[in-house]
Amino acid sequence: MTTSFKNIFKNMDFKLQNIKALNLTTADGFTLFSEFSEGFNFEPNKLSAVTSSITALSQAAAKQIIKSGFKSTCIETESGVIFMVHTRYQNKNCILSLISGDDPNLGQIRYFLFNLAEYLKTATLSAE
Amino acid sequence: MHKKVAFIGSVGSGKTTIVENLSNIDPLNTDVEASEDIGKEMTTVGIDYGHIILNDEISLGLYGVPGQRKFSMVWNFVKTGLWAVVILVKNNDAESIDELEHLINYFEIKNGIPCVVAVTHSDATSADSTIQQIEQKLKVIGVNLPVYTIDPRKTESSMLIMHTLIALDETQQ
């Protein structure tokens, strides 16, 4: 059974409470899917470009400085986090990112986002 | 003294190659698979970083930035504290030539920063027409910059740019 990115966002929002955005982009910054909560204004393409650049730098740092594989990047702000993980969708390298609400639980975000990243590797999402 | 040089230019103009070729250290590379047809398999989305020691007094940090405008966030943090800029233009590529004005304005080249325009991919076809178009464009923009043809894969050719930047800097002092 296929699901939509909108449903995934609703489900994630229910589990994590008040997330602001969920975005899936190709590794080179082309938005595939983007969902965000009402009242949260942002440009999905800007988020895609930013997460693409930051994740590439994180991957390079992990590989060339710590000599280890990249897993995730987190930007902590005064009003929540942007959490980014690597995934694949339809055989393309992608970045899945989540912008949390004001009171994030990092452990939960990490857990659910990694699970979703695994799911996306073999999924085909419907348009709606 | 450590100086910061940015390599800018359109997609596929040779920025990653020149940083890799000039660097004395294993360069930081942020290339990813291109998901759209851009004429090559990989594209830079972060920063290419290399380092070169020119002599006892000068070392250069080499910063290659993504060619696509959507990554201008990366341009912004490379732009700060620049000593010099190298603009790479792909030979016979209208988009690459058109991008020149935007880059000159974005990186504020008019403000006396040492800058060289280098035409790449000229091993198969003559670069005369490209150079002519670039010179016309520079005239319209109102900047006077040296324009060379280089092969970013060759160290000697790429070093020509570095030595020109130093000469320009000395002249401007």
Tab-separated table of C-alpha atoms in Angstrom:
chain	number	residue	atom	x	y	z
A	1	MET	CA	0.000	0.000	0.000
A	2	THR	CA	1.360	3.405	-0.923
A	3	THR	CA	1.043	6.482	1.198
A	4	SER	CA	1.569	10.168	0.486
A	5	PHE	CA	4.160	12.550	1.895
A	6	LYS	CA	1.275	14.569	3.328
A	7	ASN	CA	0.158	11.532	5.347
A	8	ILE	CA	3.709	10.909	6.484
A	9	PHE	CA	3.901	14.514	7.673
A	10	LYS	CA	0.582	14.209	9.563
A	11	ASN	CA	1.741	10.982	11.179
A	12	MET	CA	5.099	12.509	12.133
A	13	ASP	CA	3.365	15.601	13.479
A	14	PHE	CA	1.125	13.397	15.627
A	15	LYS	CA	4.105	11.492	17.047
A	16	LEU	CA	6.450	14.438	17.595
A	17	GLN	CA	3.861	17.165	18.185
A	18	ASN	CA	3.932	20.483	16.401
A	19	ILE	CA	6.634	19.911	13.846
A	20	LYS	CA	6.997	22.803	11.451
A	21	ALA	CA	8.188	21.141	8.255
A	22	LEU	CA	9.230	17.885	6.661
A	23	ASN	CA	11.203	18.015	3.433
A	24	LEU	CA	12.680	15.485	1.018
A	25	THR	CA	15.224	16.722	-1.508
A	26	THR	CA	17.691	15.124	-3.885
A	27	ALA	CA	21.315	15.362	-2.708
A	28	ASP	CA	21.875	18.167	-5.226
A	29	GLY	CA	19.028	20.243	-3.830
A	30	PHE	CA	15.934	19.596	-5.955
A	31	THR	CA	12.790	19.390	-3.820
A	32	LEU	CA	10.874	16.117	-4.177
A	33	PHE	CA	8.290	16.519	-1.402
A	34	SER	CA	7.684	19.238	1.132
A	35	GLU	CA	5.027	19.632	3.816
A	36	PHE	CA	4.765	22.266	6.500
A	37	SER	CA	2.416	23.286	9.269
A	38	GLU	CA	-0.122	26.036	8.891
A	39	GLY	CA	1.335	29.453	9.598
A	40	PHE	CA	4.933	28.401	9.071
A	41	ASN	CA	6.223	30.379	6.128
A	42	PHE	CA	9.268	29.094	4.315
A	43	GLU	CA	10.469	28.375	0.802
A	44	PRO	CA	10.892	24.620	0.265
A	45	ASN	CA	13.496	25.168	-2.465
A	46	LYS	CA	15.608	27.268	-0.133
A	47	LEU	CA	15.414	24.592	2.555
A	48	SER	CA	16.380	21.967	-0.040
A	49	ALA	CA	19.431	23.948	-1.176
A	50	VAL	CA	20.515	24.682	2.400
A	51	THR	CA	20.116	21.086	3.616
A	52	SER	CA	21.919	19.833	0.516
A	53	SER	CA	24.937	22.108	1.173
A	54	ILE	CA	25.074	21.497	4.916
A	55	THR	CA	24.738	17.737	4.576
A	56	ALA	CA	27.461	17.626	1.902
A	57	LEU	CA	29.796	19.555	4.223
A	58	SER	CA	28.891	17.246	7.116
A	59	GLN	CA	29.564	14.197	4.955
A	60	ALA	CA	32.926	15.632	3.887
A	61	ALA	CA	33.824	16.387	7.512
A	62	ALA	CA	32.794	12.902	8.649
A	63	LYS	CA	34.736	11.214	5.868
A	64	GLN	CA	37.861	13.354	5.762
A	65	ILE	CA	38.329	14.373	9.375
A	66	ILE	CA	36.797	11.600	11.497
A	67	LYS	CA	37.163	9.020	8.677
A	68	SER	CA	33.675	7.735	9.323
A	69	GLY	CA	30.361	7.455	7.494
A	70	PHE	CA	27.859	10.293	7.817
A	71	LYS	CA	24.627	9.693	9.722
A	72	SER	CA	22.928	12.976	10.536
A	73	THR	CA	23.300	16.709	11.104
A	74	CYS	CA	21.391	18.790	13.606
A	75	ILE	CA	21.129	22.557	13.845
A	76	GLU	CA	19.945	23.608	17.271
A	77	THR	CA	18.231	26.987	17.514
A	78	GLU	CA	16.496	28.919	20.256
A	79	SER	CA	13.172	27.729	18.881
A	80	GLY	CA	13.684	24.137	17.840
A	81	VAL	CA	15.972	22.110	15.592
A	82	ILE	CA	16.553	21.302	11.943
A	83	PHE	CA	17.470	17.630	11.746
A	84	MET	CA	18.893	16.182	8.506
A	85	VAL	CA	19.511	12.558	7.573
A	86	HIS	CA	20.722	10.890	4.420
A	87	THR	CA	18.342	8.568	2.605
A	88	ARG	CA	17.616	7.247	-0.864
A	89	TYR	CA	14.380	7.584	-2.789
A	90	GLN	CA	13.729	5.979	-6.178
A	91	ASN	CA	17.435	5.110	-6.410
A	92	LYS	CA	18.580	8.684	-5.860
A	93	ASN	CA	20.659	9.969	-2.962
A	94	CYS	CA	18.417	12.268	-0.953
A	95	ILE	CA	18.240	14.371	2.198
A	96	LEU	CA	15.299	14.093	4.557
A	97	SER	CA	14.963	17.052	6.895
A	98	LEU	CA	12.622	17.996	9.696
A	99	ILE	CA	12.072	21.360	11.365
A	100	SER	CA	10.782	20.815	14.876
A	101	GLY	CA	8.457	22.838	17.048
A	102	ASP	CA	9.582	24.919	20.028
A	103	ASP	CA	10.178	22.107	22.494
A	104	PRO	CA	11.924	19.319	20.577
A	105	ASN	CA	12.740	15.874	21.888
A	106	LEU	CA	15.955	15.135	20.012
A	107	GLY	CA	15.939	11.408	20.768
A	108	GLN	CA	12.451	10.973	19.360
A	109	ILE	CA	13.138	13.116	16.314
A	110	ARG	CA	16.259	11.105	15.574
A	111	TYR	CA	14.447	7.783	16.037
A	112	PHE	CA	11.456	8.601	13.840
A	113	LEU	CA	13.495	10.329	11.158
A	114	PHE	CA	15.917	7.413	10.825
A	115	ASN	CA	12.945	5.031	10.584
A	116	LEU	CA	11.352	7.193	7.902
A	117	ALA	CA	14.661	7.395	6.017
A	118	GLU	CA	14.805	3.586	5.970
A	119	TYR	CA	11.191	3.355	4.778
A	120	LEU	CA	11.781	5.828	1.931
A	121	LYS	CA	14.588	3.712	0.476
A	122	THR	CA	12.057	1.203	-0.862
A	123	ALA	CA	8.867	3.284	-0.950
A	124	THR	CA	6.931	4.853	-3.783
A	125	LEU	CA	4.906	7.745	-2.493
A	126	SER	CA	1.633	8.802	-4.039
A	127	ALA	CA	1.096	12.394	-5.083
A	128	GLU	CA	-1.720	13.063	-2.590
B	1	MET	CA	50.381	35.427	5.438
B	2	HIS	CA	47.303	33.306	4.686
B	3	LYS	CA	45.045	34.587	1.934
B	4	LYS	CA	41.637	33.440	0.776
B	5	VAL	CA	40.916	32.878	-2.926
B	6	ALA	CA	37.467	32.008	-4.302
B	7	PHE	CA	36.908	30.061	-7.505
B	8	ILE	CA	33.525	30.966	-8.933
B	9	GLY	CA	31.755	30.316	-12.234
B	10	SER	CA	28.925	28.383	-13.806
B	11	VAL	CA	28.302	24.639	-13.443
B	12	GLY	CA	30.980	22.539	-15.141
B	13	SER	CA	33.489	25.354	-15.600
B	14	GLY	CA	36.257	23.496	-13.736
B	15	LYS	CA	36.197	24.919	-10.183
B	16	THR	CA	36.522	21.570	-8.397
B	17	THR	CA	39.234	20.434	-10.819
B	18	ILE	CA	41.404	23.518	-10.329
B	19	VAL	CA	41.137	23.339	-6.517
B	20	GLU	CA	42.034	19.630	-6.589
B	21	ASN	CA	44.912	20.284	-8.941
B	22	LEU	CA	46.434	23.223	-7.075
B	23	SER	CA	46.006	22.035	-3.520
B	24	ASN	CA	48.985	20.795	-1.500
B	25	ILE	CA	46.615	18.920	0.805
B	26	ASP	CA	43.934	16.342	0.119
B	27	PRO	CA	41.092	18.754	-0.726
B	28	LEU	CA	37.721	18.838	0.971
B	29	ASN	CA	35.180	17.823	-1.629
B	30	THR	CA	31.397	18.197	-1.482
B	31	ASP	CA	30.379	16.807	-4.854
B	32	VAL	CA	27.156	14.801	-5.072
B	33	GLU	CA	25.423	12.939	-7.898
B	34	ALA	CA	23.587	15.313	-10.226
B	35	SER	CA	19.930	14.318	-10.403
B	36	GLU	CA	19.322	16.360	-13.557
B	37	ASP	CA	21.266	16.449	-16.798
B	38	ILE	CA	23.932	19.103	-16.335
B	39	GLY	CA	26.484	17.568	-18.668
B	40	LYS	CA	28.402	15.752	-15.928
B	41	GLU	CA	27.765	13.142	-13.260
B	42	MET	CA	28.748	15.033	-10.127
B	43	THR	CA	28.120	18.581	-8.937
B	44	THR	CA	29.382	20.671	-6.015
B	45	VAL	CA	26.768	21.638	-3.436
B	46	GLY	CA	28.985	22.750	-0.541
B	47	ILE	CA	32.564	23.980	-0.618
B	48	ASP	CA	35.681	22.615	-2.235
B	49	TYR	CA	38.606	23.531	-0.026
B	50	GLY	CA	42.280	23.219	-0.795
B	51	HIS	CA	45.457	24.824	0.470
B	52	ILE	CA	48.568	25.901	-1.359
B	53	ILE	CA	51.884	27.233	-0.072
B	54	LEU	CA	53.277	29.643	-2.636
B	55	ASN	CA	56.447	30.659	-0.793
B	56	ASP	CA	57.781	31.321	2.736
B	57	GLU	CA	55.496	34.307	3.097
B	58	ILE	CA	52.259	33.439	1.320
B	59	SER	CA	49.855	30.526	1.637
B	60	LEU	CA	46.490	30.471	-0.079
B	61	GLY	CA	43.195	28.930	1.000
B	62	LEU	CA	41.393	27.815	-2.143
B	63	TYR	CA	37.600	27.893	-1.969
B	64	GLY	CA	35.520	26.462	-4.808
B	65	VAL	CA	31.820	27.264	-4.566
B	66	PRO	CA	28.782	25.671	-6.260
B	67	GLY	CA	27.952	27.026	-9.693
B	68	GLN	CA	24.178	26.996	-9.218
B	69	ARG	CA	22.639	30.218	-7.906
B	70	LYS	CA	20.374	28.340	-5.508
B	71	PHE	CA	23.470	27.636	-3.414
B	72	SER	CA	24.221	31.340	-2.968
B	73	MET	CA	24.118	30.758	0.796
B	74	VAL	CA	27.529	29.107	0.315
B	75	TRP	CA	28.685	32.071	-1.783
B	76	ASN	CA	27.807	34.363	1.108
B	77	PHE	CA	30.082	32.741	3.620
B	78	VAL	CA	32.956	32.332	1.179
B	79	LYS	CA	32.604	35.974	0.129
B	80	THR	CA	33.692	37.318	3.508
B	81	GLY	CA	37.379	38.257	3.806
B	82	LEU	CA	38.373	37.380	0.257
B	83	TRP	CA	41.812	38.359	-0.972
B	84	ALA	CA	41.158	37.426	-4.619
B	85	VAL	CA	38.636	35.869	-6.985
B	86	VAL	CA	39.054	33.637	-10.027
B	87	ILE	CA	36.062	33.525	-12.372
B	88	LEU	CA	36.000	30.415	-14.539
B	89	VAL	CA	34.079	30.569	-17.822
B	90	LYS	CA	33.374	27.519	-19.944
B	91	ASN	CA	34.450	28.011	-23.545
B	92	ASN	CA	31.625	28.488	-26.080
B	93	ASP	CA	28.986	28.277	-23.360
B	94	ALA	CA	26.496	31.144	-23.518
B	95	GLU	CA	25.150	30.493	-19.999
B	96	SER	CA	28.631	30.560	-18.545
B	97	ILE	CA	29.419	33.863	-20.273
B	98	ASP	CA	26.052	35.351	-19.253
B	99	GLU	CA	26.677	34.440	-15.625
B	100	LEU	CA	29.756	36.663	-15.550
B	101	GLU	CA	27.918	39.905	-14.799
B	102	HIS	CA	25.879	38.375	-11.986
B	103	LEU	CA	29.010	36.956	-10.369
B	104	ILE	CA	30.973	40.203	-10.691
B	105	ASN	CA	28.143	42.083	-8.998
B	106	TYR	CA	27.505	39.426	-6.333
B	107	PHE	CA	31.149	39.157	-5.314
B	108	GLU	CA	31.621	42.935	-5.621
B	109	ILE	CA	34.610	42.586	-7.923
B	110	LYS	CA	34.427	46.272	-8.818
B	111	ASN	CA	35.784	47.176	-5.399
B	112	GLY	CA	39.437	46.655	-6.337
B	113	ILE	CA	39.771	43.000	-5.339
B	114	PRO	CA	42.372	41.127	-7.486
B	115	CYS	CA	40.430	39.093	-10.037
B	116	VAL	CA	41.172	37.052	-13.144
B	117	VAL	CA	38.782	35.551	-15.687
B	118	ALA	CA	39.913	32.131	-16.904
B	119	VAL	CA	38.376	30.419	-19.926
B	120	THR	CA	38.341	26.614	-19.648
B	121	HIS	CA	37.512	23.723	-22.005
B	122	SER	CA	39.433	25.340	-24.842
B	123	ASP	CA	41.537	22.310	-25.810
B	124	ALA	CA	39.162	21.153	-28.560
B	125	THR	CA	37.910	24.448	-29.984
B	126	SER	CA	39.345	27.958	-30.154
B	127	ALA	CA	38.465	30.301	-27.290
B	128	ASP	CA	38.858	33.477	-29.380
B	129	SER	CA	35.119	34.100	-29.686
B	130	THR	CA	34.518	33.444	-25.970
B	131	ILE	CA	37.332	35.803	-24.979
B	132	GLN	CA	35.944	38.480	-27.281
B	133	GLN	CA	32.468	38.141	-25.762
B	134	ILE	CA	33.900	38.269	-22.235
B	135	GLU	CA	35.926	41.386	-23.002
B	136	GLN	CA	32.855	43.091	-24.468
B	137	LYS	CA	30.838	42.160	-21.392
B	138	LEU	CA	33.547	43.430	-19.027
B	139	LYS	CA	33.627	46.718	-20.925
B	140	VAL	CA	29.863	47.136	-20.516
B	141	ILE	CA	30.075	46.281	-16.802
B	142	GLY	CA	32.947	48.732	-16.459
B	143	VAL	CA	35.693	46.475	-15.102
B	144	ASN	CA	39.099	45.778	-16.542
B	145	LEU	CA	40.157	42.211	-15.783
B	146	PRO	CA	42.814	39.963	-17.317
B	147	VAL	CA	41.295	37.132	-19.384
B	148	TYR	CA	43.280	33.926	-19.941
B	149	THR	CA	42.644	30.482	-21.311
B	150	ILE	CA	43.707	27.778	-18.893
B	151	ASP	CA	43.510	24.029	-18.462
B	152	PRO	CA	42.438	23.433	-14.826
B	153	ARG	CA	43.782	19.868	-15.078
B	154	LYS	CA	47.318	21.152	-15.581
B	155	THR	CA	49.213	22.589	-12.636
B	156	GLU	CA	51.446	24.910	-14.646
B	157	SER	CA	48.460	26.396	-16.442
B	158	SER	CA	46.503	26.841	-13.189
B	159	MET	CA	49.500	28.375	-11.410
B	160	LEU	CA	49.554	31.120	-14.042
B	161	ILE	CA	46.354	32.403	-12.458
B	162	MET	CA	47.821	32.409	-8.949
B	163	HIS	CA	50.917	34.338	-10.045
B	164	THR	CA	48.736	36.835	-11.925
B	165	LEU	CA	46.679	37.455	-8.794
B	166	ILE	CA	49.828	38.175	-6.780
B	167	ALA	CA	51.078	40.534	-9.482
B	168	LEU	CA	47.701	42.314	-9.528
B	169	ASP	CA	47.768	42.628	-5.757
B	170	GLU	CA	51.257	44.122	-5.803
B	171	THR	CA	50.244	46.593	-8.516
B	172	GLN	CA	47.153	47.675	-6.574
B	173	GLN	CA	49.090	48.271	-3.323
